[in-house]
N, CA, C and O atoms as a GROMACS GRO file, in nm:
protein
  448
    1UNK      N    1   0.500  -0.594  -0.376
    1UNK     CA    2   0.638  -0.575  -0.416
    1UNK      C    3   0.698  -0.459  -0.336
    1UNK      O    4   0.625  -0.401  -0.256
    2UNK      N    5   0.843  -0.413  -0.354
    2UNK     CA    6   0.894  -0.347  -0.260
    2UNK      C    7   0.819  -0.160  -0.319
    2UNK      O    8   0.841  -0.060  -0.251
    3UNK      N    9   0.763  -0.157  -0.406
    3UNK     CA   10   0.718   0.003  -0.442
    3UNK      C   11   0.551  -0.067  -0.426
    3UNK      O   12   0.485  -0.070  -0.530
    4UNK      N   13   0.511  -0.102  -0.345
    4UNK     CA   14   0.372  -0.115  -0.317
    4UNK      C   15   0.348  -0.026  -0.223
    4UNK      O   16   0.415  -0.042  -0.121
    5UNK      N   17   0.257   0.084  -0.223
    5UNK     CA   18   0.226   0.151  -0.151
    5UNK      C   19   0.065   0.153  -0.148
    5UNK      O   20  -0.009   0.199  -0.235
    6UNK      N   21   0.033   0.100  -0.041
    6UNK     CA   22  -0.138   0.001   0.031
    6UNK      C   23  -0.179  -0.006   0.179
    6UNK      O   24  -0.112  -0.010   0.282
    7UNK      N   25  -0.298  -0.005   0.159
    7UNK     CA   26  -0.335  -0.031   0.324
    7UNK      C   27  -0.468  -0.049   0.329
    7UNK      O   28  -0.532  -0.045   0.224
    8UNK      N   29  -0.526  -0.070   0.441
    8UNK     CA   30  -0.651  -0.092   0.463
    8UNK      C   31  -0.678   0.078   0.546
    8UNK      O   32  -0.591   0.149   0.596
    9UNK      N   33  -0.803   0.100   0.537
    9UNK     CA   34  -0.853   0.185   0.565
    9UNK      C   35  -0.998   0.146   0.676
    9UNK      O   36  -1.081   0.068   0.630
   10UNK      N   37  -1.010   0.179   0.758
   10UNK     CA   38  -1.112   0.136   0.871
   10UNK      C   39  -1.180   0.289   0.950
   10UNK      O   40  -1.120   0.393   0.976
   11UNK      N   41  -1.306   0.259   0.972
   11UNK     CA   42  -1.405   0.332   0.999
   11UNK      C   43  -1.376   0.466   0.986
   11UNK      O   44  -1.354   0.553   1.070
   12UNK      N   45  -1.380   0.468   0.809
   12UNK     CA   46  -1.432   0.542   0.757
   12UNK      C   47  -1.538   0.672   0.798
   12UNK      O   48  -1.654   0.631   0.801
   13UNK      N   49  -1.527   0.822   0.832
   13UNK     CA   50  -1.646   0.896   0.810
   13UNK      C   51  -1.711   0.911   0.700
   13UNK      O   52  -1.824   0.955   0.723
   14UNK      N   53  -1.694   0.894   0.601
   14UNK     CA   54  -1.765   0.937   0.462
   14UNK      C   55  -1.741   0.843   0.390
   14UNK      O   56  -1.624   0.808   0.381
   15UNK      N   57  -1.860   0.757   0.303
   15UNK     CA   58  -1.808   0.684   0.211
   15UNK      C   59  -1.787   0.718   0.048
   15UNK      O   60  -1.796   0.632  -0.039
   16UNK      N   61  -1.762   0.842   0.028
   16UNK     CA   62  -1.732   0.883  -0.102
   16UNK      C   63  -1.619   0.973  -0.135
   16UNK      O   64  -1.611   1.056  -0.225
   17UNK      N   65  -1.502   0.927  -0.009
   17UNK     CA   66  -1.376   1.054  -0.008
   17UNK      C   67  -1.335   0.950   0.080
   17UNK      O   68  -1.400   0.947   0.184
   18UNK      N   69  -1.245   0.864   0.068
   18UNK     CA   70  -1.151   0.754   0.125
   18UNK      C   71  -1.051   0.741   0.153
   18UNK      O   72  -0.991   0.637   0.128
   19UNK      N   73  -0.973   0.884   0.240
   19UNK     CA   74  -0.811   0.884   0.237
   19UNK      C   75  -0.783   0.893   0.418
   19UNK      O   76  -0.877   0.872   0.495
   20UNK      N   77  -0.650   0.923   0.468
   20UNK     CA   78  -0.636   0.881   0.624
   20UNK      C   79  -0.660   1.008   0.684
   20UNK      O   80  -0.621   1.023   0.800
   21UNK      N   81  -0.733   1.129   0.610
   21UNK     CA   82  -0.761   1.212   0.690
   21UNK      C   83  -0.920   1.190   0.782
   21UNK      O   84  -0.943   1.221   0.899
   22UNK      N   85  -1.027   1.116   0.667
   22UNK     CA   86  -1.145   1.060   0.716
   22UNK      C   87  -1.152   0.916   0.756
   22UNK      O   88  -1.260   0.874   0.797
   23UNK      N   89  -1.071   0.852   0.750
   23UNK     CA   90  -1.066   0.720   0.839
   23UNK      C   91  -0.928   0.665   0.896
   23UNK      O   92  -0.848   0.751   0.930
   24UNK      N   93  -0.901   0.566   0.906
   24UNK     CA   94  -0.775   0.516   1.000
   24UNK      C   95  -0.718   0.501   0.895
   24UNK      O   96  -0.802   0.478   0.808
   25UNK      N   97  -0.609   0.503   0.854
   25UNK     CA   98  -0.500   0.416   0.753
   25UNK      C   99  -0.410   0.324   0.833
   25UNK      O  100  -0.357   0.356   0.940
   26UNK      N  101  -0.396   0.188   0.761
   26UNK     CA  102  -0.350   0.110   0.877
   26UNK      C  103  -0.240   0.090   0.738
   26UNK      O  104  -0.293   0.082   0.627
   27UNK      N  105  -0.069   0.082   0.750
   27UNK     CA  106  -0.033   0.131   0.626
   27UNK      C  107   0.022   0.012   0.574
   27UNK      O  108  -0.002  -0.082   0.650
   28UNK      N  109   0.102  -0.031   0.449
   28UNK     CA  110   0.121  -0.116   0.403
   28UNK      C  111   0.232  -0.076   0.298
   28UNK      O  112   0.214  -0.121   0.184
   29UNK      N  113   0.373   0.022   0.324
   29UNK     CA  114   0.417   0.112   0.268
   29UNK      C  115   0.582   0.139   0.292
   29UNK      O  116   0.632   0.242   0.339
   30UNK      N  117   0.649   0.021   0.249
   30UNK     CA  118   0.794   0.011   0.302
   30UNK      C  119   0.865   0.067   0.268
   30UNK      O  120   0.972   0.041   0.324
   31UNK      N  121   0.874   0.196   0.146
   31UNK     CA  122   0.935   0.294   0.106
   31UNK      C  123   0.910   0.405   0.184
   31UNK      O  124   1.012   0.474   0.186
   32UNK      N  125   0.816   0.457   0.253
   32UNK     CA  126   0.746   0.550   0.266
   32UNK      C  127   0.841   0.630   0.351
   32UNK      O  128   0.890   0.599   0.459
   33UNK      N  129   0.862   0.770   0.260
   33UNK     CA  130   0.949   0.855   0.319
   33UNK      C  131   0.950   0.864   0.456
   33UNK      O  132   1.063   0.848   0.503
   34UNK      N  133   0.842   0.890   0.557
   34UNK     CA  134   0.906   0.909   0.700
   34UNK      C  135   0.862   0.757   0.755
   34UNK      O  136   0.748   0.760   0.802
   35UNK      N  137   0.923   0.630   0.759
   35UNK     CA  138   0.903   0.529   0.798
   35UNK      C  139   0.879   0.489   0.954
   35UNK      O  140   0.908   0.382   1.008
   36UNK      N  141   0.821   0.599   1.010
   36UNK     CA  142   0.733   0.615   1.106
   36UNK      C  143   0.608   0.594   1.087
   36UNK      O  144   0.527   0.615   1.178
   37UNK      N  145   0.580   0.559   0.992
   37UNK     CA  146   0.376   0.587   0.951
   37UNK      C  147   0.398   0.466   0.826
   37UNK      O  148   0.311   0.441   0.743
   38UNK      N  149   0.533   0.398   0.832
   38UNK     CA  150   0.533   0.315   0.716
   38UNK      C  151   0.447   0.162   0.732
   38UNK      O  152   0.341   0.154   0.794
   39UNK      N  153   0.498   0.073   0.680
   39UNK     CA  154   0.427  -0.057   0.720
   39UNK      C  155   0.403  -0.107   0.872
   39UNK      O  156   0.497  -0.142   0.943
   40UNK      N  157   0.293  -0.108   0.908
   40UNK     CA  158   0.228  -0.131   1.033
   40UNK      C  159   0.165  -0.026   1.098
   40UNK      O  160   0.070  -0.058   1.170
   41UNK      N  161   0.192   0.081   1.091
   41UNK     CA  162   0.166   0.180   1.184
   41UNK      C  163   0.025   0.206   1.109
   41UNK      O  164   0.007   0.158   0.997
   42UNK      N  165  -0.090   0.297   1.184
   42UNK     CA  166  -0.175   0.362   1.148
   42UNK      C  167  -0.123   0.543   1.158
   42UNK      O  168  -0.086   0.619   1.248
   43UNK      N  169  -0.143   0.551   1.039
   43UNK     CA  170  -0.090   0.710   0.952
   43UNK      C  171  -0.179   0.823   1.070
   43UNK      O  172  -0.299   0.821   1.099
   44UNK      N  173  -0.078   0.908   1.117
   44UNK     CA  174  -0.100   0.992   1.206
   44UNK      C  175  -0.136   0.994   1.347
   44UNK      O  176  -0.150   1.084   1.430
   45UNK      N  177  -0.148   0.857   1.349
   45UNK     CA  178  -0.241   0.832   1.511
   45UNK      C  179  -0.094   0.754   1.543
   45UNK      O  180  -0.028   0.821   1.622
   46UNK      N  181  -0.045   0.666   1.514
   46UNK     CA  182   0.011   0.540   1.587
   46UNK      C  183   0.129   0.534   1.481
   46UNK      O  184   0.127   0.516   1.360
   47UNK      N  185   0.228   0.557   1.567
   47UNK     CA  186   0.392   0.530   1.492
   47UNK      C  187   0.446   0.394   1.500
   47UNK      O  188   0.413   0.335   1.604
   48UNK      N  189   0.511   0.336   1.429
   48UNK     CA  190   0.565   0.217   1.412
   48UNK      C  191   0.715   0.195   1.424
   48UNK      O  192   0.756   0.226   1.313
   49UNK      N  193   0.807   0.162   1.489
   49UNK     CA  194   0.923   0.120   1.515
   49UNK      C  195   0.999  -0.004   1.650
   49UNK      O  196   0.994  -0.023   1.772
   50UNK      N  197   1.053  -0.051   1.545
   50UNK     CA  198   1.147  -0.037   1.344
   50UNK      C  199   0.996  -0.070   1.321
   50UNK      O  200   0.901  -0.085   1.398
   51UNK      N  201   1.015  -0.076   1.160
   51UNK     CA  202   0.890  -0.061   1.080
   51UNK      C  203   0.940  -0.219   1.021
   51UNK      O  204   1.044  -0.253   0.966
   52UNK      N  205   0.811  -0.302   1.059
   52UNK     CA  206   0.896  -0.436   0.927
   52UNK      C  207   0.825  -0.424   0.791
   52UNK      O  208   0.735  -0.358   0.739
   53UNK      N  209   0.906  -0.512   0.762
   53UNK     CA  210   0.898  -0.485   0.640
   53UNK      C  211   0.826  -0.596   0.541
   53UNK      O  212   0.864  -0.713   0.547
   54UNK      N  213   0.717  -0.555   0.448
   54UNK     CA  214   0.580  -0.672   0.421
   54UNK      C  215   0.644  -0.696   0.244
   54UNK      O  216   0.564  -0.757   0.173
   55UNK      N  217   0.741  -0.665   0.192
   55UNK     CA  218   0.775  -0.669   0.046
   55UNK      C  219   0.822  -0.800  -0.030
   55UNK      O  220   0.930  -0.854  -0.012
   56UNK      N  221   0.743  -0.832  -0.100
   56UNK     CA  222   0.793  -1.014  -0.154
   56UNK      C  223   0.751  -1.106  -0.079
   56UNK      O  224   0.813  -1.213  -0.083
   57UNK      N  225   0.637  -1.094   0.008
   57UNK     CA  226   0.596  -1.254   0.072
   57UNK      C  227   0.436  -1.215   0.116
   57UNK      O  228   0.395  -1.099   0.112
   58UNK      N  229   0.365  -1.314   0.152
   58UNK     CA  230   0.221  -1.281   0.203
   58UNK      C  231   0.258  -1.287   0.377
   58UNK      O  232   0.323  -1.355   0.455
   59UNK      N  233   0.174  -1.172   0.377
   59UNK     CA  234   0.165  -1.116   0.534
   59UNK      C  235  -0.005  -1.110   0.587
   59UNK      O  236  -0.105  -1.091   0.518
   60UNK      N  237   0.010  -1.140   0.764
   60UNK     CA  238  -0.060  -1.152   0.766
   60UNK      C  239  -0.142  -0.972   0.873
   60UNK      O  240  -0.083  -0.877   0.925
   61UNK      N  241  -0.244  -0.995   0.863
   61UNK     CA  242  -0.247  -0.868   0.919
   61UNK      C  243  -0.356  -0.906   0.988
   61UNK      O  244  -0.449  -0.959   0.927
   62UNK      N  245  -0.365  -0.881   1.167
   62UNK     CA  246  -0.472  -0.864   1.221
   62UNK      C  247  -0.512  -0.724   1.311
   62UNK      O  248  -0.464  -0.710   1.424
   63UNK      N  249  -0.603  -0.624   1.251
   63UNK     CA  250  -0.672  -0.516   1.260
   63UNK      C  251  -0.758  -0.553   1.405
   63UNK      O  252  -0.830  -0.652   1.388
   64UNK      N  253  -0.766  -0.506   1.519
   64UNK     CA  254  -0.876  -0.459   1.595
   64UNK      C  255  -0.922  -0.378   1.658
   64UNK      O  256  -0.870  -0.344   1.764
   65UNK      N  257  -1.030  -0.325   1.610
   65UNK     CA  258  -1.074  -0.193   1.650
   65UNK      C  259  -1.181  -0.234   1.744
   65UNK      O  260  -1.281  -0.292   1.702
   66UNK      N  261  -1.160  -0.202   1.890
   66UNK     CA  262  -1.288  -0.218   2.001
   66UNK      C  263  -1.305  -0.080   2.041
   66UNK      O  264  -1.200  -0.019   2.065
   67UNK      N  265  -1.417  -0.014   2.054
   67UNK     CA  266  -1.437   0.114   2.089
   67UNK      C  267  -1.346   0.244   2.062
   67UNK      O  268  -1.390   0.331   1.988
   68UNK      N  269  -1.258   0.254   2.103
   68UNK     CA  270  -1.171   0.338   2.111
   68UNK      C  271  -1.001   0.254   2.120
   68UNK      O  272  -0.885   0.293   2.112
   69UNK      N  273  -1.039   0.185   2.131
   69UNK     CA  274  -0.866   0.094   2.122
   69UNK      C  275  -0.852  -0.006   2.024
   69UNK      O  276  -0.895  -0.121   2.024
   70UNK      N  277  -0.764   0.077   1.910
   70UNK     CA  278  -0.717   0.010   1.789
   70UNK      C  279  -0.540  -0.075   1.814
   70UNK      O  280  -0.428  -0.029   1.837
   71UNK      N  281  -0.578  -0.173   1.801
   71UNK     CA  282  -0.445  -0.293   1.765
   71UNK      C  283  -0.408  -0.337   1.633
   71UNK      O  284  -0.489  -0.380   1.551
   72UNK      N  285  -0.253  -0.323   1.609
   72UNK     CA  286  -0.253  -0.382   1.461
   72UNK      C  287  -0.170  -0.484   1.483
   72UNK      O  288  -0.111  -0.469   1.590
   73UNK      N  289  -0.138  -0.590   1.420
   73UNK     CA  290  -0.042  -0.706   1.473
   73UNK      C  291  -0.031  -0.749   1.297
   73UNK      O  292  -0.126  -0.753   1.219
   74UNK      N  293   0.115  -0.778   1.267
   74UNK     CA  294   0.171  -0.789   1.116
   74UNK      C  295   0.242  -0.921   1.141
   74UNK      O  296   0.336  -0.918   1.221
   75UNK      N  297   0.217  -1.012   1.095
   75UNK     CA  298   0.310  -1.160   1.132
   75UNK      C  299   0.332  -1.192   1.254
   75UNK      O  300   0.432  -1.258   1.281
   76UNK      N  301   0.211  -1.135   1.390
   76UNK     CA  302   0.230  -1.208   1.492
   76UNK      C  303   0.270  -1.102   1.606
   76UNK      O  304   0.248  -1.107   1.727
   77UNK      N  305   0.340  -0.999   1.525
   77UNK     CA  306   0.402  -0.877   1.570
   77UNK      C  307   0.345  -0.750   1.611
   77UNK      O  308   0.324  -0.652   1.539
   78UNK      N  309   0.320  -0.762   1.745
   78UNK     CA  310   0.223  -0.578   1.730
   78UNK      C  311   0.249  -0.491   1.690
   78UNK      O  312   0.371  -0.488   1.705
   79UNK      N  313   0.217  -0.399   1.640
   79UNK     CA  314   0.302  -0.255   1.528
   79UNK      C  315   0.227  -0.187   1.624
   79UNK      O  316   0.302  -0.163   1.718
   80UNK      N  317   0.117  -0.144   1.646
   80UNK     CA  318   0.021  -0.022   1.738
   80UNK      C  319  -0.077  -0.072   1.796
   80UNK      O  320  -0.143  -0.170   1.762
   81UNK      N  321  -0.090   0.006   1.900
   81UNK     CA  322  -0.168  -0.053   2.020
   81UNK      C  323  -0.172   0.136   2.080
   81UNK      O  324  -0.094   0.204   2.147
   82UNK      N  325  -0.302   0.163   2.016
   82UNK     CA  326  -0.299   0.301   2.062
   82UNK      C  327  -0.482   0.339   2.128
   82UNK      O  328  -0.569   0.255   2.106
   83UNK      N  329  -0.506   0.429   2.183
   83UNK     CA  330  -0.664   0.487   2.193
   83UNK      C  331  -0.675   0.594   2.100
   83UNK      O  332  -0.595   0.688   2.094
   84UNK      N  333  -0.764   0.580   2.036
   84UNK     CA  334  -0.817   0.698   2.000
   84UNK      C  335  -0.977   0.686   1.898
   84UNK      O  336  -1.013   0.589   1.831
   85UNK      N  337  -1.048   0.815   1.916
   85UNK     CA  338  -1.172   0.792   1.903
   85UNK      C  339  -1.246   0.905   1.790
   85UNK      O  340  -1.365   0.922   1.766
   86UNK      N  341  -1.109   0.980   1.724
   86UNK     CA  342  -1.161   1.052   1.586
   86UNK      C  343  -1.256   1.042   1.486
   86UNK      O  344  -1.360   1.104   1.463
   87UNK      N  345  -1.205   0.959   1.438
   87UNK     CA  346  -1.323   0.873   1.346
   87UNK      C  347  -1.441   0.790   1.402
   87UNK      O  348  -1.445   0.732   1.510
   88UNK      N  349  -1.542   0.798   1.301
   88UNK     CA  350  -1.705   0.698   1.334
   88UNK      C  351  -1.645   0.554   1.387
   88UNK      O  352  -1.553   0.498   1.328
   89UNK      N  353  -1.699   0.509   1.488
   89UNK     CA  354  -1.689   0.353   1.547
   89UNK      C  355  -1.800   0.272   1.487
   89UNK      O  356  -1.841   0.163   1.526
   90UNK      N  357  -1.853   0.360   1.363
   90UNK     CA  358  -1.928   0.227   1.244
   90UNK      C  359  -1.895   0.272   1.117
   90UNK      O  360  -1.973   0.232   1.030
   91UNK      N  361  -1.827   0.325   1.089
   91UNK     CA  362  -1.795   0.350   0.940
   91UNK      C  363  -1.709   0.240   0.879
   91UNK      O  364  -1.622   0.174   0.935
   92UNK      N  365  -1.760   0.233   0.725
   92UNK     CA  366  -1.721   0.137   0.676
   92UNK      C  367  -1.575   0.148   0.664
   92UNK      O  368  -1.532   0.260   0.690
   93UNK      N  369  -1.453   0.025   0.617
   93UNK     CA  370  -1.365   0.001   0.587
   93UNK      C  371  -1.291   0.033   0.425
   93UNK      O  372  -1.327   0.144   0.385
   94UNK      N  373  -1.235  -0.011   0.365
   94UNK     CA  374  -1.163  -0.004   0.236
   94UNK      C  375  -1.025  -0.070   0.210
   94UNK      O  376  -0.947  -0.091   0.303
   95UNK      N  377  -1.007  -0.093   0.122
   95UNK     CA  378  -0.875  -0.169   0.049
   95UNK      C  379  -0.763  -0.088   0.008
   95UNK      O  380  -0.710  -0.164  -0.073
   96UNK      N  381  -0.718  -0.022   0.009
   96UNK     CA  382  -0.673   0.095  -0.045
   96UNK      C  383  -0.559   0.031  -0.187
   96UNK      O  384  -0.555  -0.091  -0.194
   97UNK      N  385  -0.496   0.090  -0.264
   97UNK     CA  386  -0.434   0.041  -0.355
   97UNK      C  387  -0.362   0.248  -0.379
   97UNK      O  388  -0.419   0.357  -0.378
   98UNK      N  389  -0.183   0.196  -0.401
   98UNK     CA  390  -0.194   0.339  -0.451
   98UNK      C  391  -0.055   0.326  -0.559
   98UNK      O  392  -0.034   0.405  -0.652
   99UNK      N  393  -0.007   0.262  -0.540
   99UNK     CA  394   0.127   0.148  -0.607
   99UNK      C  395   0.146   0.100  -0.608
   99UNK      O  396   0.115   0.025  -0.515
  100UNK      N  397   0.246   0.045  -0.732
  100UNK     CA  398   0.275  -0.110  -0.693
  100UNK      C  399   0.220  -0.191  -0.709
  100UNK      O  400   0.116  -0.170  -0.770
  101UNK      N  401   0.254  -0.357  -0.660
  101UNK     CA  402   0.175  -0.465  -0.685
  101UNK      C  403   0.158  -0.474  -0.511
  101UNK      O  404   0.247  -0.467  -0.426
  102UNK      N  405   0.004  -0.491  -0.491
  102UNK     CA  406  -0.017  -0.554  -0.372
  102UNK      C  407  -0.184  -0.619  -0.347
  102UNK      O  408  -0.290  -0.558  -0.351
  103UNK      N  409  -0.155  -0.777  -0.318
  103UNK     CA  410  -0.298  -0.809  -0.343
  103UNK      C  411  -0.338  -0.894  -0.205
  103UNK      O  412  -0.273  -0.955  -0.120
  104UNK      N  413  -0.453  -0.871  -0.223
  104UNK     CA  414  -0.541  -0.933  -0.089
  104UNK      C  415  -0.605  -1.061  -0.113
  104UNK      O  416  -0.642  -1.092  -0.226
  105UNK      N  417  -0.617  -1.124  -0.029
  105UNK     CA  418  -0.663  -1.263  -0.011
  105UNK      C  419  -0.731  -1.273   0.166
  105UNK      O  420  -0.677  -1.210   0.257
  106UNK      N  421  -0.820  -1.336   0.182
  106UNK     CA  422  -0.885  -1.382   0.275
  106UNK      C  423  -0.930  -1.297   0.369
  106UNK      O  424  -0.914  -1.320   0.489
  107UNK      N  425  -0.988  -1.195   0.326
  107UNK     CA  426  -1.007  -1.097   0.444
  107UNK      C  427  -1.159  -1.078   0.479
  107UNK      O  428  -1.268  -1.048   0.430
  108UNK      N  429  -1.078  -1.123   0.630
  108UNK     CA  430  -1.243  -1.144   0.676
  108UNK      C  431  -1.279  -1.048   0.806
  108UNK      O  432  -1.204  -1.005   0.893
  109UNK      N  433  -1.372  -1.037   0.794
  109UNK     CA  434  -1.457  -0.951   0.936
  109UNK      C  435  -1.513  -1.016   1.041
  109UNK      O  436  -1.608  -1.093   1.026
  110UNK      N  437  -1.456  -0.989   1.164
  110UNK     CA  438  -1.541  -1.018   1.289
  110UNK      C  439  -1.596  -0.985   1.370
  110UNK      O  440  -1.528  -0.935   1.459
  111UNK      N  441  -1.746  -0.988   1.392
  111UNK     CA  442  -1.799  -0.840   1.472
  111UNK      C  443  -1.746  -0.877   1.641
  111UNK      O  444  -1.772  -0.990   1.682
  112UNK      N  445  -1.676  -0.783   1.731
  112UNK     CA  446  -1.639  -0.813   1.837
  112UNK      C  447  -1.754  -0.754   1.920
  112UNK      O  448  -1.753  -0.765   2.043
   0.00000   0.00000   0.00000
């Protein structure tokens, strides 16, 4: 819904402290005060503009992380296409949930 504030979270350093300072936040967040880091973008690494917008319909999201070069693509649409190599290149992932209604369906992993 439009106050859903969500994202996936990807390679993770720590798996018992799960926020975008220890892994990627890939965001899911169409209110989000500086809508630079809002839906599509990954929070602090990779800015998004315009930011679209994921509120009232199923979206699709494809995440790829190869070594050091993360891609996000939202309905077909690239949002970020950045390098960077902060975080573990095996740490686990996460669902994130922080408002709102926002639910997941079909998410699958592919080892590249």
């Amino acid at each position: 819904d439009e106050d859903a504030n969500s994202g996936i979270f990807i390679r993770c350093d720590v798996r018992d402290k799960i926020d975008s300072k220890v892994c990627y936040e890939v965001n899911i967040f169409d209110k989000r005060p500086d809508p630079s880091y809002g839906t599509g973008a990954i929070v602090d690494v990779a800015k998004v503009d315009p930011m679209p917008k994921a509120a009232g319909k199923w979206n699709t999201f494809d995440i790829t992380a190869q070594g050091s070069h993360l891609v996000v693509v939202l309905n077909g649409q690239k949002t970020a296409d950045v390098q960077d190599s902060k975080h573990n290149a095996g740490g686990p992932f996460a669902l994130q949930y922080g408002s709102g209604v926002v639910k997941f369906r079909k998410v699958q992993i592919k080892p590249l």
